[in-house]
Amino acid sequence: CDPARSGVTAAGLPDDLQSVNVEGGEVEASKPRGEVEELLSQLEQPTDVTLPALQQAIVETVSLDDPEALIGQIERLRALTRHPNPDVRQVAAWALGRSGDYREAPRLISLLQDPDLVVAWEASLALCALARMPLGITPAGRNEPLPIQPPGAGAKEPDPKADEWRKAVHAAWDAWYQTVRPYDERDDRRQSRPR
């Protein structure tokens, strides 16, 4: 998740000092706890105060405690990719990339075009995780992978090269998906050639 939108002050303290615990002289933000289903319910109606903690709780729960917890939550995650808050879309992209379901690749590929570059960046990372390509995708005719991070992600001013990045990674990931997509999605117009 984006450190620029993490809800932490420059001094390293949470923005909301009412939601902290002090233990052994250490300041820690209170973290939401619970099952992934409960955390996703909170994510569907986030507040600015709880969003960074919810992001972290979902990542920790899925990564450390219960990687299988995303099974059965795919429909909710799909809906969250259309949420008006880019931080929520970012978490949804992260989770879909760890779902292990290749059928979610087209949704992640479409998120590469998200108006928020940090969401596009998370979709790029999620595709790398889903495809098990930690260095990124290398399109045909290139010797090295395309950058995973879009130019200007997290910057206040948009980078003019971001659109080039979007087009290149979108085309490369789309070409990859055409080769790995499930058989029941094949034999469509994109696969047929004109005679």
PDB file of C-alpha atoms in Angstrom:
ATOM      1  CA  CYS A   1       0.000   0.000   0.000  1.00  0.00           C
ATOM      2  CA  ASP A   2       1.126   3.519  -0.723  1.00  0.00           C
ATOM      3  CA  PRO A   3       3.216   5.112   2.026  1.00  0.00           C
ATOM      4  CA  ALA A   4       2.156   8.555   0.789  1.00  0.00           C
ATOM      5  CA  ARG A   5      -1.437   7.664   1.713  1.00  0.00           C
ATOM      6  CA  SER A   6      -0.666   5.563   4.782  1.00  0.00           C
ATOM      7  CA  GLY A   7      -2.209   7.830   7.423  1.00  0.00           C
ATOM      8  CA  VAL A   8       1.119   8.313   9.200  1.00  0.00           C
ATOM      9  CA  THR A   9       2.544  11.725  10.074  1.00  0.00           C
ATOM     10  CA  ALA A  10       6.094  12.777   9.250  1.00  0.00           C
ATOM     11  CA  ALA A  11       7.020  12.059  12.869  1.00  0.00           C
ATOM     12  CA  GLY A  12       5.926   8.457  12.381  1.00  0.00           C
ATOM     13  CA  LEU A  13       2.757   8.808  14.442  1.00  0.00           C
ATOM     14  CA  PRO A  14      -0.703   7.908  13.146  1.00  0.00           C
ATOM     15  CA  ASP A  15      -2.779  10.855  11.883  1.00  0.00           C
ATOM     16  CA  ASP A  16      -5.473  10.025  14.431  1.00  0.00           C
ATOM     17  CA  LEU A  17      -3.740  10.066  17.826  1.00  0.00           C
ATOM     18  CA  GLN A  18      -6.945   8.921  19.549  1.00  0.00           C
ATOM     19  CA  SER A  19      -6.525   5.505  17.944  1.00  0.00           C
ATOM     20  CA  VAL A  20      -3.140   4.626  19.437  1.00  0.00           C
ATOM     21  CA  ASN A  21      -1.954   2.284  22.149  1.00  0.00           C
ATOM     22  CA  VAL A  22       1.204   2.810  24.173  1.00  0.00           C
ATOM     23  CA  GLU A  23       2.914  -0.372  25.321  1.00  0.00           C
ATOM     24  CA  GLY A  24       6.397  -0.488  26.804  1.00  0.00           C
ATOM     25  CA  GLY A  25       7.040   3.085  25.682  1.00  0.00           C
ATOM     26  CA  GLU A  26       6.177   2.220  22.046  1.00  0.00           C
ATOM     27  CA  VAL A  27       3.326   3.952  20.225  1.00  0.00           C
ATOM     28  CA  GLU A  28       1.233   1.671  18.024  1.00  0.00           C
ATOM     29  CA  ALA A  29      -1.905   2.413  16.061  1.00  0.00           C
ATOM     30  CA  SER A  30      -4.908   0.318  16.996  1.00  0.00           C
ATOM     31  CA  LYS A  31      -5.456  -2.205  14.225  1.00  0.00           C
ATOM     32  CA  PRO A  32      -8.745  -3.679  13.146  1.00  0.00           C
ATOM     33  CA  ARG A  33      -8.836  -7.394  13.731  1.00  0.00           C
ATOM     34  CA  GLY A  34     -11.088 -10.104  12.443  1.00  0.00           C
ATOM     35  CA  GLU A  35     -11.809 -12.467   9.624  1.00  0.00           C
ATOM     36  CA  VAL A  36     -11.264 -11.334   6.045  1.00  0.00           C
ATOM     37  CA  GLU A  37     -15.032 -11.236   5.503  1.00  0.00           C
ATOM     38  CA  GLU A  38     -15.456  -8.829   8.424  1.00  0.00           C
ATOM     39  CA  LEU A  39     -12.501  -6.690   7.274  1.00  0.00           C
ATOM     40  CA  LEU A  40     -13.930  -6.487   3.740  1.00  0.00           C
ATOM     41  CA  SER A  41     -17.268  -5.377   5.198  1.00  0.00           C
ATOM     42  CA  GLN A  42     -15.448  -2.512   6.913  1.00  0.00           C
ATOM     43  CA  LEU A  43     -13.562  -1.736   3.703  1.00  0.00           C
ATOM     44  CA  GLU A  44     -16.850  -1.382   1.809  1.00  0.00           C
ATOM     45  CA  GLN A  45     -17.721   1.590   4.064  1.00  0.00           C
ATOM     46  CA  PRO A  46     -14.321   2.977   5.119  1.00  0.00           C
ATOM     47  CA  THR A  47     -13.642   6.183   6.965  1.00  0.00           C
ATOM     48  CA  ASP A  48     -10.475   8.196   6.494  1.00  0.00           C
ATOM     49  CA  VAL A  49      -9.420   7.226  10.003  1.00  0.00           C
ATOM     50  CA  THR A  50      -9.784   3.462   9.609  1.00  0.00           C
ATOM     51  CA  LEU A  51      -8.691   2.980   5.987  1.00  0.00           C
ATOM     52  CA  PRO A  52      -4.904   2.713   6.489  1.00  0.00           C
ATOM     53  CA  ALA A  53      -5.376   0.321   9.409  1.00  0.00           C
ATOM     54  CA  LEU A  54      -7.891  -1.736   7.407  1.00  0.00           C
ATOM     55  CA  GLN A  55      -5.445  -1.983   4.500  1.00  0.00           C
ATOM     56  CA  GLN A  56      -2.740  -3.260   6.796  1.00  0.00           C
ATOM     57  CA  ALA A  57      -5.062  -5.680   8.599  1.00  0.00           C
ATOM     58  CA  ILE A  58      -6.241  -7.239   5.329  1.00  0.00           C
ATOM     59  CA  VAL A  59      -2.691  -7.595   4.018  1.00  0.00           C
ATOM     60  CA  GLU A  60      -1.479  -9.133   7.283  1.00  0.00           C
ATOM     61  CA  THR A  61      -4.467 -11.466   7.632  1.00  0.00           C
ATOM     62  CA  VAL A  62      -4.210 -12.791   4.088  1.00  0.00           C
ATOM     63  CA  SER A  63      -0.410 -12.891   3.882  1.00  0.00           C
ATOM     64  CA  LEU A  64       0.361 -14.336   7.295  1.00  0.00           C
ATOM     65  CA  ASP A  65      -2.686 -15.883   8.875  1.00  0.00           C
ATOM     66  CA  ASP A  66      -5.012 -17.151   6.181  1.00  0.00           C
ATOM     67  CA  PRO A  67      -3.969 -17.034   2.524  1.00  0.00           C
ATOM     68  CA  GLU A  68      -7.032 -19.121   1.604  1.00  0.00           C
ATOM     69  CA  ALA A  69      -9.340 -16.471   3.071  1.00  0.00           C
ATOM     70  CA  LEU A  70      -9.835 -14.824  -0.326  1.00  0.00           C
ATOM     71  CA  ILE A  71     -11.662 -17.882  -1.644  1.00  0.00           C
ATOM     72  CA  GLY A  72     -15.337 -16.989  -1.631  1.00  0.00           C
ATOM     73  CA  GLN A  73     -14.647 -13.247  -1.492  1.00  0.00           C
ATOM     74  CA  ILE A  74     -13.933 -12.705  -5.200  1.00  0.00           C
ATOM     75  CA  GLU A  75     -17.321 -11.087  -5.970  1.00  0.00           C
ATOM     76  CA  ARG A  76     -16.822  -8.571  -3.178  1.00  0.00           C
ATOM     77  CA  LEU A  77     -13.298  -7.806  -4.340  1.00  0.00           C
ATOM     78  CA  ARG A  78     -14.550  -7.290  -7.900  1.00  0.00           C
ATOM     79  CA  ALA A  79     -17.092  -4.775  -6.623  1.00  0.00           C
ATOM     80  CA  LEU A  80     -14.411  -3.016  -4.574  1.00  0.00           C
ATOM     81  CA  THR A  81     -12.330  -2.470  -7.744  1.00  0.00           C
ATOM     82  CA  ARG A  82     -15.073  -0.009  -8.763  1.00  0.00           C
ATOM     83  CA  HIS A  83     -15.187   1.808  -5.412  1.00  0.00           C
ATOM     84  CA  PRO A  84     -14.905   5.618  -5.681  1.00  0.00           C
ATOM     85  CA  ASN A  85     -12.021   5.701  -3.178  1.00  0.00           C
ATOM     86  CA  PRO A  86      -8.683   4.855  -4.882  1.00  0.00           C
ATOM     87  CA  ASP A  87      -7.269   3.451  -1.632  1.00  0.00           C
ATOM     88  CA  VAL A  88     -10.055   0.854  -1.587  1.00  0.00           C
ATOM     89  CA  ARG A  89      -9.432  -0.016  -5.259  1.00  0.00           C
ATOM     90  CA  GLN A  90      -5.756  -0.416  -4.391  1.00  0.00           C
ATOM     91  CA  VAL A  91      -6.509  -2.971  -1.652  1.00  0.00           C
ATOM     92  CA  ALA A  92      -8.933  -4.820  -3.952  1.00  0.00           C
ATOM     93  CA  ALA A  93      -6.256  -5.062  -6.665  1.00  0.00           C
ATOM     94  CA  TRP A  94      -3.731  -6.356  -4.128  1.00  0.00           C
ATOM     95  CA  ALA A  95      -6.158  -9.030  -2.917  1.00  0.00           C
ATOM     96  CA  LEU A  96      -7.207 -10.147  -6.420  1.00  0.00           C
ATOM     97  CA  GLY A  97      -3.543 -10.611  -7.313  1.00  0.00           C
ATOM     98  CA  ARG A  98      -3.131 -12.967  -4.359  1.00  0.00           C
ATOM     99  CA  SER A  99      -6.330 -14.909  -5.105  1.00  0.00           C
ATOM    100  CA  GLY A 100      -4.514 -17.321  -7.435  1.00  0.00           C
ATOM    101  CA  ASP A 101      -7.428 -17.105  -9.881  1.00  0.00           C
ATOM    102  CA  TYR A 102      -6.262 -16.364 -13.426  1.00  0.00           C
ATOM    103  CA  ARG A 103      -9.824 -15.387 -14.328  1.00  0.00           C
ATOM    104  CA  GLU A 104      -9.209 -12.167 -12.391  1.00  0.00           C
ATOM    105  CA  ALA A 105      -6.330 -11.123 -14.672  1.00  0.00           C
ATOM    106  CA  PRO A 106      -8.591  -9.188 -17.105  1.00  0.00           C
ATOM    107  CA  ARG A 107      -9.945  -7.103 -14.217  1.00  0.00           C
ATOM    108  CA  LEU A 108      -6.395  -6.375 -13.042  1.00  0.00           C
ATOM    109  CA  ILE A 109      -5.349  -5.581 -16.611  1.00  0.00           C
ATOM    110  CA  SER A 110      -8.200  -3.072 -16.837  1.00  0.00           C
ATOM    111  CA  LEU A 111      -7.040  -1.511 -13.538  1.00  0.00           C
ATOM    112  CA  LEU A 112      -3.748  -0.643 -15.260  1.00  0.00           C
ATOM    113  CA  GLN A 113      -5.865   2.120 -16.852  1.00  0.00           C
ATOM    114  CA  ASP A 114      -7.198   3.380 -13.504  1.00  0.00           C
ATOM    115  CA  PRO A 115      -7.081   7.198 -13.299  1.00  0.00           C
ATOM    116  CA  ASP A 116      -5.103   6.897 -10.047  1.00  0.00           C
ATOM    117  CA  LEU A 117      -1.524   5.852 -10.843  1.00  0.00           C
ATOM    118  CA  VAL A 118      -1.051   4.225  -7.436  1.00  0.00           C
ATOM    119  CA  VAL A 119      -3.997   1.911  -8.193  1.00  0.00           C
ATOM    120  CA  ALA A 120      -2.463   1.144 -11.608  1.00  0.00           C
ATOM    121  CA  TRP A 121       0.844   0.410  -9.873  1.00  0.00           C
ATOM    122  CA  GLU A 122      -0.870  -1.964  -7.419  1.00  0.00           C
ATOM    123  CA  ALA A 123      -2.598  -3.691 -10.355  1.00  0.00           C
ATOM    124  CA  SER A 124       0.810  -4.108 -11.994  1.00  0.00           C
ATOM    125  CA  LEU A 125       2.217  -5.629  -8.794  1.00  0.00           C
ATOM    126  CA  ALA A 126      -0.872  -7.834  -8.457  1.00  0.00           C
ATOM    127  CA  LEU A 127      -0.421  -9.172 -11.993  1.00  0.00           C
ATOM    128  CA  CYS A 128       3.217  -9.954 -11.198  1.00  0.00           C
ATOM    129  CA  ALA A 129       2.076 -11.890  -8.118  1.00  0.00           C
ATOM    130  CA  LEU A 130      -0.725 -13.696  -9.960  1.00  0.00           C
ATOM    131  CA  ALA A 131       1.530 -14.661 -12.886  1.00  0.00           C
ATOM    132  CA  ARG A 132       4.491 -15.443 -10.598  1.00  0.00           C
ATOM    133  CA  MET A 133       6.662 -12.950 -12.492  1.00  0.00           C
ATOM    134  CA  PRO A 134       8.264 -10.944  -9.671  1.00  0.00           C
ATOM    135  CA  LEU A 135      10.427  -8.896 -12.039  1.00  0.00           C
ATOM    136  CA  GLY A 136       7.531  -7.907 -14.289  1.00  0.00           C
ATOM    137  CA  ILE A 137       6.446  -8.923 -17.750  1.00  0.00           C
ATOM    138  CA  THR A 138       8.808  -9.038 -20.717  1.00  0.00           C
ATOM    139  CA  PRO A 139       6.935  -8.506 -23.979  1.00  0.00           C
ATOM    140  CA  ALA A 140       8.015 -10.206 -27.187  1.00  0.00           C
ATOM    141  CA  GLY A 141      10.911  -8.404 -28.802  1.00  0.00           C
ATOM    142  CA  ARG A 142      12.346  -7.056 -25.528  1.00  0.00           C
ATOM    143  CA  ASN A 143      15.244  -8.369 -23.492  1.00  0.00           C
ATOM    144  CA  GLU A 144      14.132  -6.970 -20.171  1.00  0.00           C
ATOM    145  CA  PRO A 145      10.820  -6.607 -18.354  1.00  0.00           C
ATOM    146  CA  LEU A 146       8.723  -3.475 -18.496  1.00  0.00           C
ATOM    147  CA  PRO A 147       8.848  -1.346 -15.342  1.00  0.00           C
ATOM    148  CA  ILE A 148       6.391  -2.468 -12.703  1.00  0.00           C
ATOM    149  CA  GLN A 149       6.013   1.056 -11.318  1.00  0.00           C
ATOM    150  CA  PRO A 150       4.451   3.704 -13.537  1.00  0.00           C
ATOM    151  CA  PRO A 151       6.397   6.928 -13.990  1.00  0.00           C
ATOM    152  CA  GLY A 152       5.137   9.524 -11.547  1.00  0.00           C
ATOM    153  CA  ALA A 153       3.199   7.167  -9.253  1.00  0.00           C
ATOM    154  CA  GLY A 154       2.611   8.978  -5.980  1.00  0.00           C
ATOM    155  CA  ALA A 155       3.834  12.321  -7.387  1.00  0.00           C
ATOM    156  CA  LYS A 156       1.688  15.434  -7.172  1.00  0.00           C
ATOM    157  CA  GLU A 157       2.108  16.238 -10.855  1.00  0.00           C
ATOM    158  CA  PRO A 158       1.302  13.618 -13.530  1.00  0.00           C
ATOM    159  CA  ASP A 159       4.239  12.303 -15.530  1.00  0.00           C
ATOM    160  CA  PRO A 160       3.697  12.540 -19.313  1.00  0.00           C
ATOM    161  CA  LYS A 161       5.320   9.113 -19.724  1.00  0.00           C
ATOM    162  CA  ALA A 162       2.645   7.458 -17.581  1.00  0.00           C
ATOM    163  CA  ASP A 163       0.325   7.013 -20.579  1.00  0.00           C
ATOM    164  CA  GLU A 164       3.103   5.268 -22.534  1.00  0.00           C
ATOM    165  CA  TRP A 165       3.660   2.967 -19.554  1.00  0.00           C
ATOM    166  CA  ARG A 166      -0.078   2.220 -19.324  1.00  0.00           C
ATOM    167  CA  LYS A 167      -0.297   1.287 -23.020  1.00  0.00           C
ATOM    168  CA  ALA A 168       2.833  -0.877 -22.949  1.00  0.00           C
ATOM    169  CA  VAL A 169       1.989  -2.848 -19.792  1.00  0.00           C
ATOM    170  CA  HIS A 170      -1.663  -3.199 -20.790  1.00  0.00           C
ATOM    171  CA  ALA A 171      -0.702  -4.661 -24.186  1.00  0.00           C
ATOM    172  CA  ALA A 172       1.939  -6.959 -22.675  1.00  0.00           C
ATOM    173  CA  TRP A 173      -0.311  -8.316 -19.919  1.00  0.00           C
ATOM    174  CA  ASP A 174      -3.206  -8.733 -22.332  1.00  0.00           C
ATOM    175  CA  ALA A 175      -0.988 -10.746 -24.694  1.00  0.00           C
ATOM    176  CA  TRP A 176       0.154 -12.876 -21.740  1.00  0.00           C
ATOM    177  CA  TYR A 177      -3.428 -13.528 -20.665  1.00  0.00           C
ATOM    178  CA  GLN A 178      -4.398 -14.668 -24.143  1.00  0.00           C
ATOM    179  CA  THR A 179      -1.855 -17.490 -23.775  1.00  0.00           C
ATOM    180  CA  VAL A 180      -2.846 -18.612 -20.262  1.00  0.00           C
ATOM    181  CA  ARG A 181      -6.568 -17.943 -20.038  1.00  0.00           C
ATOM    182  CA  PRO A 182      -8.868 -20.835 -19.135  1.00  0.00           C
ATOM    183  CA  TYR A 183     -10.037 -23.049 -21.978  1.00  0.00           C
ATOM    184  CA  ASP A 184     -13.677 -22.072 -21.581  1.00  0.00           C
ATOM    185  CA  GLU A 185     -12.676 -18.481 -22.472  1.00  0.00           C
ATOM    186  CA  ARG A 186     -10.938 -19.501 -25.695  1.00  0.00           C
ATOM    187  CA  ASP A 187     -12.254 -19.791 -29.245  1.00  0.00           C
ATOM    188  CA  ASP A 188     -13.547 -16.248 -29.277  1.00  0.00           C
ATOM    189  CA  ARG A 189     -13.229 -13.514 -31.865  1.00  0.00           C
ATOM    190  CA  ARG A 190      -9.879 -12.349 -30.533  1.00  0.00           C
ATOM    191  CA  GLN A 191      -8.433 -15.743 -31.310  1.00  0.00           C
ATOM    192  CA  SER A 192      -9.891 -16.143 -34.809  1.00  0.00           C
ATOM    193  CA  ARG A 193      -7.942 -14.821 -37.761  1.00  0.00           C
ATOM    194  CA  PRO A 194      -9.408 -13.219 -40.876  1.00  0.00           C
ATOM    195  CA  ARG A 195      -9.199 -15.353 -44.013  1.00  0.00           C
TER     196      ARG A 195
END
